[in-house]
Amino acid sequence: MKKALVISGGGSKGAFAGGVAQYLMKNEGKEYDLFLGTSTGSLMVSHLAMGMLDELKKLYTNVNQETIFSNNPFKIKKVAGEKVISINHLNTFWNFLNGRKTFGESKNLRSLIKRNVTKEMYQTIKEANKEVVVTVSNLTANQIEYKSINDCSYEDFCDWIWGSCNYVPFMSLLEKNHCQYADGGFGSLVPIREAILRGATEIDAIILETEVSQINRLHAKNPFSLLFDVFDFMLVHVERHNITIGKLAAANKNVKLNLYYTPTVLTTNSLVFDKHLMRKWWQSGFDYAQSKDKDKMSEFRPDVLTDKEIEDCAEDAVNLNINN
């Protein structure tokens, strides 16, 4: 039996996934053979493969904007107790003046990855026969790519983690092997199907969104907030498509699939890194996993999908040839 842990994208909400993973691995004693992550999930999977949960918690509960951005395109201010994002015109102009292709730069995140995913960890994971896979979007080839630690050098693997986390155009664009790469969540936010294709027979998938939409967004106030709204709209539908295809593939292959959603909306902007909130989210994830009714986790729940979505995804499943 091959067990897999899949972690979706979600930026700062990754702290919630850390709490869920801590409960599953430490309290329930679960061991996994395959770790597959997208975006923030890709940043977590190396530590999880090593069982380094305390180190991962320290990492996720001590970050801030400066930890991630070398040139932050945002201004964050509090309005009526809530954090509101606006454009940092000076930083954005500076990026354009220097011929950069994005509004901001996330080189500090690249340094953070090198400090926390060490060569020793890389070698130990390979020797332990654990498979760690990260998802990236190849914008040049217009396809999703899955990068396994077993197929990469240490430097390349760090690059792929960084590329998977880079939410362009707000963060850096990874240019590698004559291609441009960005956040894996743009095409595969919840890579359940890839875990099945890699032989998983039981999957725990942590999804950093609520199971059903719980908010109506306020009208956009500036170009950045409009871009965020557009991206969020697209990613919500990518996520639902990924999950439905994953459920269909799991049912077809008789794979046990356990889904862990966030019970409430954690944030409407996952590029705001507030260490105090992230500490709360970590504990919230732990508590949620502890109380989760396992009998309902893999239930198909057609009531949260429209008939049209079910028909479309069933057709997609056939087109994707999930029987093979």
PDB file of C-alpha atoms in Angstrom:
ATOM      1  CA  MET A   1       0.000   0.000   0.000  1.00  0.00           C
ATOM      2  CA  LYS A   2       1.381   3.373  -1.042  1.00  0.00           C
ATOM      3  CA  LYS A   3       0.205   6.314   1.039  1.00  0.00           C
ATOM      4  CA  ALA A   4       0.366   9.896  -0.175  1.00  0.00           C
ATOM      5  CA  LEU A   5      -0.003  13.313   1.430  1.00  0.00           C
ATOM      6  CA  VAL A   6      -1.156  16.050  -0.961  1.00  0.00           C
ATOM      7  CA  ILE A   7      -1.099  19.727   0.031  1.00  0.00           C
ATOM      8  CA  SER A   8      -2.753  22.388  -2.106  1.00  0.00           C
ATOM      9  CA  GLY A   9      -1.601  25.914  -2.788  1.00  0.00           C
ATOM     10  CA  GLY A  10      -2.673  28.689  -0.457  1.00  0.00           C
ATOM     11  CA  GLY A  11       0.171  31.055   0.479  1.00  0.00           C
ATOM     12  CA  SER A  12       0.096  32.011   4.146  1.00  0.00           C
ATOM     13  CA  LYS A  13      -2.773  29.546   4.697  1.00  0.00           C
ATOM     14  CA  GLY A  14      -0.144  26.821   4.528  1.00  0.00           C
ATOM     15  CA  ALA A  15       0.094  27.216   8.302  1.00  0.00           C
ATOM     16  CA  PHE A  16      -3.323  25.519   8.570  1.00  0.00           C
ATOM     17  CA  ALA A  17      -2.028  22.604   6.478  1.00  0.00           C
ATOM     18  CA  GLY A  18       0.932  22.313   8.828  1.00  0.00           C
ATOM     19  CA  GLY A  19      -1.387  21.881  11.796  1.00  0.00           C
ATOM     20  CA  VAL A  20      -3.403  19.195  10.000  1.00  0.00           C
ATOM     21  CA  ALA A  21      -0.219  17.358   8.965  1.00  0.00           C
ATOM     22  CA  GLN A  22       1.116  17.562  12.518  1.00  0.00           C
ATOM     23  CA  TYR A  23      -1.971  15.839  13.879  1.00  0.00           C
ATOM     24  CA  LEU A  24      -1.994  13.163  11.169  1.00  0.00           C
ATOM     25  CA  MET A  25       1.683  12.321  11.485  1.00  0.00           C
ATOM     26  CA  LYS A  26       2.316  12.792  15.196  1.00  0.00           C
ATOM     27  CA  ASN A  27      -0.989  11.944  16.828  1.00  0.00           C
ATOM     28  CA  GLU A  28      -2.337   9.379  14.393  1.00  0.00           C
ATOM     29  CA  GLY A  29       1.104   8.055  13.544  1.00  0.00           C
ATOM     30  CA  LYS A  30       0.540   8.139   9.786  1.00  0.00           C
ATOM     31  CA  GLU A  31       3.508   7.467   7.537  1.00  0.00           C
ATOM     32  CA  TYR A  32       3.577   8.445   3.873  1.00  0.00           C
ATOM     33  CA  ASP A  33       5.584   7.223   0.894  1.00  0.00           C
ATOM     34  CA  LEU A  34       4.703  10.117  -1.408  1.00  0.00           C
ATOM     35  CA  PHE A  35       4.530  13.828  -0.597  1.00  0.00           C
ATOM     36  CA  LEU A  36       3.079  16.058  -3.308  1.00  0.00           C
ATOM     37  CA  GLY A  37       2.693  19.823  -2.953  1.00  0.00           C
ATOM     38  CA  THR A  38       1.664  22.850  -4.966  1.00  0.00           C
ATOM     39  CA  SER A  39       2.812  26.393  -4.182  1.00  0.00           C
ATOM     40  CA  THR A  40       2.920  26.710  -0.385  1.00  0.00           C
ATOM     41  CA  GLY A  41       2.500  22.915  -0.284  1.00  0.00           C
ATOM     42  CA  SER A  42       5.770  22.514  -2.189  1.00  0.00           C
ATOM     43  CA  LEU A  43       7.535  24.490   0.530  1.00  0.00           C
ATOM     44  CA  MET A  44       6.251  22.065   3.173  1.00  0.00           C
ATOM     45  CA  VAL A  45       6.738  18.615   1.667  1.00  0.00           C
ATOM     46  CA  SER A  46      10.509  18.265   2.265  1.00  0.00           C
ATOM     47  CA  HIS A  47      10.120  18.908   5.994  1.00  0.00           C
ATOM     48  CA  LEU A  48       7.136  16.571   6.180  1.00  0.00           C
ATOM     49  CA  ALA A  49       9.046  13.789   4.418  1.00  0.00           C
ATOM     50  CA  MET A  50      11.736  14.166   7.090  1.00  0.00           C
ATOM     51  CA  GLY A  51       9.202  14.304   9.929  1.00  0.00           C
ATOM     52  CA  MET A  52      10.574  17.754  10.835  1.00  0.00           C
ATOM     53  CA  LEU A  53       7.266  19.141  12.063  1.00  0.00           C
ATOM     54  CA  ASP A  54       8.686  21.349  14.793  1.00  0.00           C
ATOM     55  CA  GLU A  55      11.071  22.987  12.326  1.00  0.00           C
ATOM     56  CA  LEU A  56       8.262  23.462   9.831  1.00  0.00           C
ATOM     57  CA  LYS A  57       6.067  25.065  12.477  1.00  0.00           C
ATOM     58  CA  LYS A  58       8.863  27.455  13.415  1.00  0.00           C
ATOM     59  CA  LEU A  59       9.290  28.367   9.740  1.00  0.00           C
ATOM     60  CA  TYR A  60       5.585  28.988   9.105  1.00  0.00           C
ATOM     61  CA  THR A  61       4.885  30.909  12.279  1.00  0.00           C
ATOM     62  CA  ASN A  62       7.786  33.357  12.014  1.00  0.00           C
ATOM     63  CA  VAL A  63       7.556  34.727   8.475  1.00  0.00           C
ATOM     64  CA  ASN A  64       6.504  38.206   7.384  1.00  0.00           C
ATOM     65  CA  GLN A  65       6.464  40.253   4.177  1.00  0.00           C
ATOM     66  CA  GLU A  66      10.215  40.929   4.385  1.00  0.00           C
ATOM     67  CA  THR A  67      10.927  37.201   4.658  1.00  0.00           C
ATOM     68  CA  ILE A  68       9.245  36.606   1.292  1.00  0.00           C
ATOM     69  CA  PHE A  69       9.686  39.765  -0.788  1.00  0.00           C
ATOM     70  CA  SER A  70      12.941  41.402  -1.828  1.00  0.00           C
ATOM     71  CA  ASN A  71      10.816  44.065  -3.521  1.00  0.00           C
ATOM     72  CA  ASN A  72       7.313  44.161  -2.084  1.00  0.00           C
ATOM     73  CA  PRO A  73       4.692  45.469  -4.560  1.00  0.00           C
ATOM     74  CA  PHE A  74       2.126  45.950  -1.784  1.00  0.00           C
ATOM     75  CA  LYS A  75       1.306  48.464   0.861  1.00  0.00           C
ATOM     76  CA  ILE A  76      -0.627  46.997   3.749  1.00  0.00           C
ATOM     77  CA  LYS A  77      -2.673  49.211   6.035  1.00  0.00           C
ATOM     78  CA  LYS A  78      -5.429  48.633   8.553  1.00  0.00           C
ATOM     79  CA  VAL A  79      -8.898  49.934   7.838  1.00  0.00           C
ATOM     80  CA  ALA A  80     -11.507  49.331  10.565  1.00  0.00           C
ATOM     81  CA  GLY A  81      -9.266  46.632  12.019  1.00  0.00           C
ATOM     82  CA  GLU A  82      -8.852  44.776   8.716  1.00  0.00           C
ATOM     83  CA  LYS A  83      -5.703  44.650   6.596  1.00  0.00           C
ATOM     84  CA  VAL A  84      -6.194  46.222   3.177  1.00  0.00           C
ATOM     85  CA  ILE A  85      -3.748  45.956   0.287  1.00  0.00           C
ATOM     86  CA  SER A  86      -2.891  48.751  -2.115  1.00  0.00           C
ATOM     87  CA  ILE A  87      -0.148  49.276  -4.702  1.00  0.00           C
ATOM     88  CA  ASN A  88       3.310  50.325  -3.655  1.00  0.00           C
ATOM     89  CA  HIS A  89       3.802  52.551  -6.690  1.00  0.00           C
ATOM     90  CA  LEU A  90       7.455  53.294  -5.983  1.00  0.00           C
ATOM     91  CA  ASN A  91       8.496  49.629  -5.685  1.00  0.00           C
ATOM     92  CA  THR A  92       6.464  48.641  -8.728  1.00  0.00           C
ATOM     93  CA  PHE A  93       7.925  51.474 -10.802  1.00  0.00           C
ATOM     94  CA  TRP A  94      11.427  50.482  -9.678  1.00  0.00           C
ATOM     95  CA  ASN A  95      10.838  46.926 -10.882  1.00  0.00           C
ATOM     96  CA  PHE A  96       9.676  48.119 -14.297  1.00  0.00           C
ATOM     97  CA  LEU A  97      12.562  50.595 -14.493  1.00  0.00           C
ATOM     98  CA  ASN A  98      14.974  47.697 -14.015  1.00  0.00           C
ATOM     99  CA  GLY A  99      13.378  45.695 -16.803  1.00  0.00           C
ATOM    100  CA  ARG A 100      11.724  43.133 -14.549  1.00  0.00           C
ATOM    101  CA  LYS A 101       8.709  41.222 -15.793  1.00  0.00           C
ATOM    102  CA  THR A 102       6.726  41.293 -12.551  1.00  0.00           C
ATOM    103  CA  PHE A 103       5.355  43.883 -10.119  1.00  0.00           C
ATOM    104  CA  GLY A 104       7.434  42.533  -7.233  1.00  0.00           C
ATOM    105  CA  GLU A 105      10.390  40.247  -6.497  1.00  0.00           C
ATOM    106  CA  SER A 106      10.528  37.268  -4.133  1.00  0.00           C
ATOM    107  CA  LYS A 107      14.274  36.595  -4.006  1.00  0.00           C
ATOM    108  CA  ASN A 108      14.136  36.572  -0.225  1.00  0.00           C
ATOM    109  CA  LEU A 109      11.913  33.504  -0.471  1.00  0.00           C
ATOM    110  CA  ARG A 110      14.593  31.786  -2.578  1.00  0.00           C
ATOM    111  CA  SER A 111      17.129  32.465   0.181  1.00  0.00           C
ATOM    112  CA  LEU A 112      14.667  31.204   2.792  1.00  0.00           C
ATOM    113  CA  ILE A 113      14.265  27.938   0.876  1.00  0.00           C
ATOM    114  CA  LYS A 114      18.048  27.413   0.680  1.00  0.00           C
ATOM    115  CA  ARG A 115      18.402  28.009   4.427  1.00  0.00           C
ATOM    116  CA  ASN A 116      15.610  25.648   5.396  1.00  0.00           C
ATOM    117  CA  VAL A 117      15.763  22.902   2.759  1.00  0.00           C
ATOM    118  CA  THR A 118      19.393  21.894   3.159  1.00  0.00           C
ATOM    119  CA  LYS A 119      21.603  19.582   1.121  1.00  0.00           C
ATOM    120  CA  GLU A 120      21.600  17.172   4.056  1.00  0.00           C
ATOM    121  CA  MET A 121      17.789  17.040   4.003  1.00  0.00           C
ATOM    122  CA  TYR A 122      17.816  16.540   0.246  1.00  0.00           C
ATOM    123  CA  GLN A 123      20.239  13.617   0.508  1.00  0.00           C
ATOM    124  CA  THR A 124      18.449  12.011   3.465  1.00  0.00           C
ATOM    125  CA  ILE A 125      15.084  12.093   1.689  1.00  0.00           C
ATOM    126  CA  LYS A 126      16.565  10.417  -1.383  1.00  0.00           C
ATOM    127  CA  GLU A 127      18.267   7.726   0.714  1.00  0.00           C
ATOM    128  CA  ALA A 128      15.054   7.078   2.683  1.00  0.00           C
ATOM    129  CA  ASN A 129      13.240   6.173  -0.549  1.00  0.00           C
ATOM    130  CA  LYS A 130      10.624   8.860   0.006  1.00  0.00           C
ATOM    131  CA  GLU A 131       9.216  10.542  -3.071  1.00  0.00           C
ATOM    132  CA  VAL A 132       8.784  14.308  -2.807  1.00  0.00           C
ATOM    133  CA  VAL A 133       7.137  16.040  -5.773  1.00  0.00           C
ATOM    134  CA  VAL A 134       6.438  19.723  -6.434  1.00  0.00           C
ATOM    135  CA  THR A 135       4.138  21.243  -9.061  1.00  0.00           C
ATOM    136  CA  VAL A 136       5.138  24.038 -11.431  1.00  0.00           C
ATOM    137  CA  SER A 137       3.382  25.784 -14.308  1.00  0.00           C
ATOM    138  CA  ASN A 138       5.477  25.947 -17.470  1.00  0.00           C
ATOM    139  CA  LEU A 139       4.146  29.115 -19.086  1.00  0.00           C
ATOM    140  CA  THR A 140       6.323  28.681 -22.176  1.00  0.00           C
ATOM    141  CA  ALA A 141       5.182  25.141 -22.972  1.00  0.00           C
ATOM    142  CA  ASN A 142       1.672  25.804 -21.618  1.00  0.00           C
ATOM    143  CA  GLN A 143       1.677  22.723 -19.397  1.00  0.00           C
ATOM    144  CA  ILE A 144       1.866  21.529 -15.805  1.00  0.00           C
ATOM    145  CA  GLU A 145       5.064  19.778 -14.741  1.00  0.00           C
ATOM    146  CA  TYR A 146       5.701  17.642 -11.667  1.00  0.00           C
ATOM    147  CA  LYS A 147       9.272  17.692 -10.393  1.00  0.00           C
ATOM    148  CA  SER A 148      10.387  14.754  -8.249  1.00  0.00           C
ATOM    149  CA  ILE A 149      13.305  15.073  -5.863  1.00  0.00           C
ATOM    150  CA  ASN A 150      14.601  11.793  -7.331  1.00  0.00           C
ATOM    151  CA  ASP A 151      15.092  13.441 -10.729  1.00  0.00           C
ATOM    152  CA  CYS A 152      16.689  16.715  -9.625  1.00  0.00           C
ATOM    153  CA  SER A 153      19.963  18.018  -8.312  1.00  0.00           C
ATOM    154  CA  TYR A 154      19.782  19.923  -5.034  1.00  0.00           C
ATOM    155  CA  GLU A 155      20.016  23.337  -6.721  1.00  0.00           C
ATOM    156  CA  ASP A 156      17.370  22.407  -9.290  1.00  0.00           C
ATOM    157  CA  PHE A 157      15.018  21.123  -6.599  1.00  0.00           C
ATOM    158  CA  CYS A 158      15.297  24.399  -4.673  1.00  0.00           C
ATOM    159  CA  ASP A 159      14.556  26.258  -7.905  1.00  0.00           C
ATOM    160  CA  TRP A 160      11.424  24.174  -8.534  1.00  0.00           C
ATOM    161  CA  ILE A 161      10.157  24.789  -4.984  1.00  0.00           C
ATOM    162  CA  TRP A 162      10.692  28.503  -5.481  1.00  0.00           C
ATOM    163  CA  GLY A 163       9.025  28.470  -8.888  1.00  0.00           C
ATOM    164  CA  SER A 164       6.043  26.571  -7.509  1.00  0.00           C
ATOM    165  CA  CYS A 165       5.569  29.255  -4.835  1.00  0.00           C
ATOM    166  CA  ASN A 166       5.895  32.274  -7.132  1.00  0.00           C
ATOM    167  CA  TYR A 167       2.459  33.823  -7.613  1.00  0.00           C
ATOM    168  CA  VAL A 168       3.230  35.921 -10.680  1.00  0.00           C
ATOM    169  CA  PRO A 169       2.934  38.765 -11.569  1.00  0.00           C
ATOM    170  CA  PHE A 170       3.262  39.757  -7.900  1.00  0.00           C
ATOM    171  CA  MET A 171       6.305  37.546  -7.271  1.00  0.00           C
ATOM    172  CA  SER A 172       9.366  36.586  -9.299  1.00  0.00           C
ATOM    173  CA  LEU A 173       9.244  34.649 -12.541  1.00  0.00           C
ATOM    174  CA  LEU A 174      11.477  31.569 -12.643  1.00  0.00           C
ATOM    175  CA  GLU A 175      13.399  31.392 -15.930  1.00  0.00           C
ATOM    176  CA  LYS A 176      15.055  28.013 -16.320  1.00  0.00           C
ATOM    177  CA  ASN A 177      15.937  25.636 -19.166  1.00  0.00           C
ATOM    178  CA  HIS A 178      14.825  28.276 -21.714  1.00  0.00           C
ATOM    179  CA  CYS A 179      11.323  28.321 -20.184  1.00  0.00           C
ATOM    180  CA  GLN A 180       9.400  30.587 -17.843  1.00  0.00           C
ATOM    181  CA  TYR A 181       7.811  28.980 -14.781  1.00  0.00           C
ATOM    182  CA  ALA A 182       5.256  30.181 -12.236  1.00  0.00           C
ATOM    183  CA  ASP A 183       3.022  28.994  -9.409  1.00  0.00           C
ATOM    184  CA  GLY A 184       1.913  25.400  -9.927  1.00  0.00           C
ATOM    185  CA  GLY A 185      -1.544  26.328  -8.680  1.00  0.00           C
ATOM    186  CA  PHE A 186      -2.341  28.070 -11.957  1.00  0.00           C
ATOM    187  CA  GLY A 187      -2.994  24.641 -13.466  1.00  0.00           C
ATOM    188  CA  SER A 188      -2.939  22.044 -10.693  1.00  0.00           C
ATOM    189  CA  LEU A 189      -3.879  23.536  -7.353  1.00  0.00           C
ATOM    190  CA  VAL A 190      -4.785  20.181  -5.771  1.00  0.00           C
ATOM    191  CA  PRO A 191      -2.760  17.442  -7.548  1.00  0.00           C
ATOM    192  CA  ILE A 192      -4.743  14.432  -6.344  1.00  0.00           C
ATOM    193  CA  ARG A 193      -4.799  12.786  -9.761  1.00  0.00           C
ATOM    194  CA  GLU A 194      -1.002  12.987 -10.059  1.00  0.00           C
ATOM    195  CA  ALA A 195      -0.680  11.138  -6.744  1.00  0.00           C
ATOM    196  CA  ILE A 196      -2.936   8.388  -8.126  1.00  0.00           C
ATOM    197  CA  LEU A 197      -0.904   8.203 -11.333  1.00  0.00           C
ATOM    198  CA  ARG A 198       2.206   7.746  -9.177  1.00  0.00           C
ATOM    199  CA  GLY A 199       0.662   4.688  -7.558  1.00  0.00           C
ATOM    200  CA  ALA A 200      -0.943   6.016  -4.373  1.00  0.00           C
ATOM    201  CA  THR A 201      -3.602   3.713  -2.905  1.00  0.00           C
ATOM    202  CA  GLU A 202      -4.525   5.979   0.011  1.00  0.00           C
ATOM    203  CA  ILE A 203      -4.385   9.779  -0.093  1.00  0.00           C
ATOM    204  CA  ASP A 204      -4.792  12.467   2.540  1.00  0.00           C
ATOM    205  CA  ALA A 205      -5.369  15.767   0.719  1.00  0.00           C
ATOM    206  CA  ILE A 206      -5.257  19.079   2.576  1.00  0.00           C
ATOM    207  CA  ILE A 207      -7.183  21.754   0.675  1.00  0.00           C
ATOM    208  CA  LEU A 208      -6.660  25.335   1.796  1.00  0.00           C
ATOM    209  CA  GLU A 209     -10.135  26.552   0.930  1.00  0.00           C
ATOM    210  CA  THR A 210     -13.609  25.940   2.318  1.00  0.00           C
ATOM    211  CA  GLU A 211     -15.648  23.156   0.748  1.00  0.00           C
ATOM    212  CA  VAL A 212     -18.295  25.592  -0.476  1.00  0.00           C
ATOM    213  CA  SER A 213     -17.964  29.293  -1.208  1.00  0.00           C
ATOM    214  CA  GLN A 214     -18.753  31.333   1.901  1.00  0.00           C
ATOM    215  CA  ILE A 215     -18.076  34.913   0.815  1.00  0.00           C
ATOM    216  CA  ASN A 216     -19.126  37.527  -1.691  1.00  0.00           C
ATOM    217  CA  ARG A 217     -16.203  39.772  -2.521  1.00  0.00           C
ATOM    218  CA  LEU A 218     -16.263  43.529  -2.134  1.00  0.00           C
ATOM    219  CA  HIS A 219     -15.874  45.548  -5.316  1.00  0.00           C
ATOM    220  CA  ALA A 220     -12.282  46.069  -6.419  1.00  0.00           C
ATOM    221  CA  LYS A 221     -10.815  49.452  -5.433  1.00  0.00           C
ATOM    222  CA  ASN A 222      -7.608  49.436  -7.513  1.00  0.00           C
ATOM    223  CA  PRO A 223      -5.899  47.397 -10.271  1.00  0.00           C
ATOM    224  CA  PHE A 224      -4.133  45.128  -7.770  1.00  0.00           C
ATOM    225  CA  SER A 225      -7.291  44.204  -5.908  1.00  0.00           C
ATOM    226  CA  LEU A 226      -9.021  43.576  -9.248  1.00  0.00           C
ATOM    227  CA  LEU A 227      -6.174  41.284 -10.335  1.00  0.00           C
ATOM    228  CA  PHE A 228      -6.445  39.388  -7.057  1.00  0.00           C
ATOM    229  CA  ASP A 229     -10.187  38.967  -7.539  1.00  0.00           C
ATOM    230  CA  VAL A 230      -9.723  37.692 -11.096  1.00  0.00           C
ATOM    231  CA  PHE A 231      -6.980  35.250 -10.063  1.00  0.00           C
ATOM    232  CA  ASP A 232      -8.994  34.015  -7.085  1.00  0.00           C
ATOM    233  CA  PHE A 233     -12.017  33.454  -9.311  1.00  0.00           C
ATOM    234  CA  MET A 234      -9.960  31.351 -11.722  1.00  0.00           C
ATOM    235  CA  LEU A 235      -8.178  29.400  -8.988  1.00  0.00           C
ATOM    236  CA  VAL A 236     -11.420  28.516  -7.210  1.00  0.00           C
ATOM    237  CA  HIS A 237     -12.637  26.861 -10.392  1.00  0.00           C
ATOM    238  CA  VAL A 238      -9.278  25.189 -11.061  1.00  0.00           C
ATOM    239  CA  GLU A 239      -9.416  23.802  -7.540  1.00  0.00           C
ATOM    240  CA  ARG A 240     -12.947  22.431  -7.892  1.00  0.00           C
ATOM    241  CA  HIS A 241     -12.057  20.849 -11.210  1.00  0.00           C
ATOM    242  CA  ASN A 242      -8.909  19.257  -9.704  1.00  0.00           C
ATOM    243  CA  ILE A 243     -10.866  17.851  -6.774  1.00  0.00           C
ATOM    244  CA  THR A 244     -13.685  16.444  -8.879  1.00  0.00           C
ATOM    245  CA  ILE A 245     -11.258  14.780 -11.304  1.00  0.00           C
ATOM    246  CA  GLY A 246      -9.334  13.446  -8.298  1.00  0.00           C
ATOM    247  CA  LYS A 247     -12.489  11.984  -6.786  1.00  0.00           C
ATOM    248  CA  LEU A 248     -13.470  10.348 -10.060  1.00  0.00           C
ATOM    249  CA  ALA A 249      -9.976   8.915 -10.515  1.00  0.00           C
ATOM    250  CA  ALA A 250      -9.934   7.672  -6.901  1.00  0.00           C
ATOM    251  CA  ALA A 251     -13.302   5.966  -7.311  1.00  0.00           C
ATOM    252  CA  ASN A 252     -12.146   4.384 -10.572  1.00  0.00           C
ATOM    253  CA  LYS A 253      -8.913   3.045  -9.055  1.00  0.00           C
ATOM    254  CA  ASN A 254     -10.450   2.181  -5.674  1.00  0.00           C
ATOM    255  CA  VAL A 255      -8.177   4.661  -3.896  1.00  0.00           C
ATOM    256  CA  LYS A 256      -9.112   5.778  -0.393  1.00  0.00           C
ATOM    257  CA  LEU A 257      -9.307   9.569  -0.477  1.00  0.00           C
ATOM    258  CA  ASN A 258      -9.518  11.705   2.677  1.00  0.00           C
ATOM    259  CA  LEU A 259     -10.141  15.414   2.145  1.00  0.00           C
ATOM    260  CA  TYR A 260      -9.371  18.102   4.724  1.00  0.00           C
ATOM    261  CA  TYR A 261     -10.844  21.518   3.887  1.00  0.00           C
ATOM    262  CA  THR A 262     -10.547  24.670   5.972  1.00  0.00           C
ATOM    263  CA  PRO A 263     -13.775  24.927   7.999  1.00  0.00           C
ATOM    264  CA  THR A 264     -13.883  28.732   7.653  1.00  0.00           C
ATOM    265  CA  VAL A 265     -12.434  31.416   5.383  1.00  0.00           C
ATOM    266  CA  LEU A 266      -8.975  32.106   6.805  1.00  0.00           C
ATOM    267  CA  THR A 267      -8.115  35.146   4.681  1.00  0.00           C
ATOM    268  CA  THR A 268      -9.075  36.821   1.420  1.00  0.00           C
ATOM    269  CA  ASN A 269      -5.433  37.578   0.584  1.00  0.00           C
ATOM    270  CA  SER A 270      -2.969  34.757   1.095  1.00  0.00           C
ATOM    271  CA  LEU A 271       0.024  36.941   0.164  1.00  0.00           C
ATOM    272  CA  VAL A 272      -0.261  38.771   3.476  1.00  0.00           C
ATOM    273  CA  PHE A 273       2.072  36.967   5.890  1.00  0.00           C
ATOM    274  CA  ASP A 274       1.082  37.736   9.473  1.00  0.00           C
ATOM    275  CA  LYS A 275       2.956  35.483  11.880  1.00  0.00           C
ATOM    276  CA  HIS A 276       0.409  35.989  14.660  1.00  0.00           C
ATOM    277  CA  LEU A 277      -2.467  34.861  12.443  1.00  0.00           C
ATOM    278  CA  MET A 278      -0.398  32.001  11.057  1.00  0.00           C
ATOM    279  CA  ARG A 279       0.240  30.690  14.557  1.00  0.00           C
ATOM    280  CA  LYS A 280      -3.520  30.656  15.139  1.00  0.00           C
ATOM    281  CA  TRP A 281      -4.102  28.905  11.798  1.00  0.00           C
ATOM    282  CA  TRP A 282      -1.571  26.195  12.657  1.00  0.00           C
ATOM    283  CA  GLN A 283      -3.409  25.422  15.882  1.00  0.00           C
ATOM    284  CA  SER A 284      -6.748  25.650  14.055  1.00  0.00           C
ATOM    285  CA  GLY A 285      -5.552  23.035  11.545  1.00  0.00           C
ATOM    286  CA  PHE A 286      -4.455  20.715  14.327  1.00  0.00           C
ATOM    287  CA  ASP A 287      -7.771  21.088  16.170  1.00  0.00           C
ATOM    288  CA  TYR A 288      -9.780  20.622  12.980  1.00  0.00           C
ATOM    289  CA  ALA A 289      -7.987  17.398  12.026  1.00  0.00           C
ATOM    290  CA  GLN A 290      -8.548  16.107  15.533  1.00  0.00           C
ATOM    291  CA  SER A 291     -12.291  16.661  15.335  1.00  0.00           C
ATOM    292  CA  LYS A 292     -12.795  15.655  11.709  1.00  0.00           C
ATOM    293  CA  ASP A 293     -15.424  12.987  11.023  1.00  0.00           C
ATOM    294  CA  LYS A 294     -13.418  10.558   8.897  1.00  0.00           C
ATOM    295  CA  ASP A 295     -16.486   8.777   7.594  1.00  0.00           C
ATOM    296  CA  LYS A 296     -17.469  11.905   5.660  1.00  0.00           C
ATOM    297  CA  MET A 297     -14.063  12.951   4.321  1.00  0.00           C
ATOM    298  CA  SER A 298     -14.109  10.931   1.096  1.00  0.00           C
ATOM    299  CA  GLU A 299     -17.819  11.285   0.426  1.00  0.00           C
ATOM    300  CA  PHE A 300     -18.352  12.550  -3.126  1.00  0.00           C
ATOM    301  CA  ARG A 301     -20.765  15.314  -2.050  1.00  0.00           C
ATOM    302  CA  PRO A 302     -22.564  15.938  -5.368  1.00  0.00           C
ATOM    303  CA  ASP A 303     -24.710  18.472  -3.532  1.00  0.00           C
ATOM    304  CA  VAL A 304     -21.848  20.981  -3.640  1.00  0.00           C
ATOM    305  CA  LEU A 305     -21.521  20.670  -7.430  1.00  0.00           C
ATOM    306  CA  THR A 306     -23.913  21.741 -10.126  1.00  0.00           C
ATOM    307  CA  ASP A 307     -25.206  19.135 -12.574  1.00  0.00           C
ATOM    308  CA  LYS A 308     -23.301  20.894 -15.337  1.00  0.00           C
ATOM    309  CA  GLU A 309     -20.020  20.670 -13.395  1.00  0.00           C
ATOM    310  CA  ILE A 310     -20.497  16.957 -12.741  1.00  0.00           C
ATOM    311  CA  GLU A 311     -21.220  16.302 -16.434  1.00  0.00           C
ATOM    312  CA  ASP A 312     -18.256  18.423 -17.553  1.00  0.00           C
ATOM    313  CA  CYS A 313     -15.835  16.767 -15.134  1.00  0.00           C
ATOM    314  CA  ALA A 314     -17.048  13.274 -16.010  1.00  0.00           C
ATOM    315  CA  GLU A 315     -16.389  14.101 -19.659  1.00  0.00           C
ATOM    316  CA  ASP A 316     -12.950  15.473 -18.738  1.00  0.00           C
ATOM    317  CA  ALA A 317     -12.158  12.288 -16.831  1.00  0.00           C
ATOM    318  CA  VAL A 318     -12.854  10.243 -19.944  1.00  0.00           C
ATOM    319  CA  ASN A 319     -10.758  12.605 -22.059  1.00  0.00           C
ATOM    320  CA  LEU A 320      -7.893  12.374 -19.572  1.00  0.00           C
ATOM    321  CA  ASN A 321      -8.081   8.569 -19.868  1.00  0.00           C
ATOM    322  CA  ILE A 322      -7.874   7.965 -16.142  1.00  0.00           C
ATOM    323  CA  ASN A 323      -8.468   4.250 -16.696  1.00  0.00           C
ATOM    324  CA  ASN A 324      -4.908   3.930 -17.990  1.00  0.00           C
TER     325      ASN A 324
END
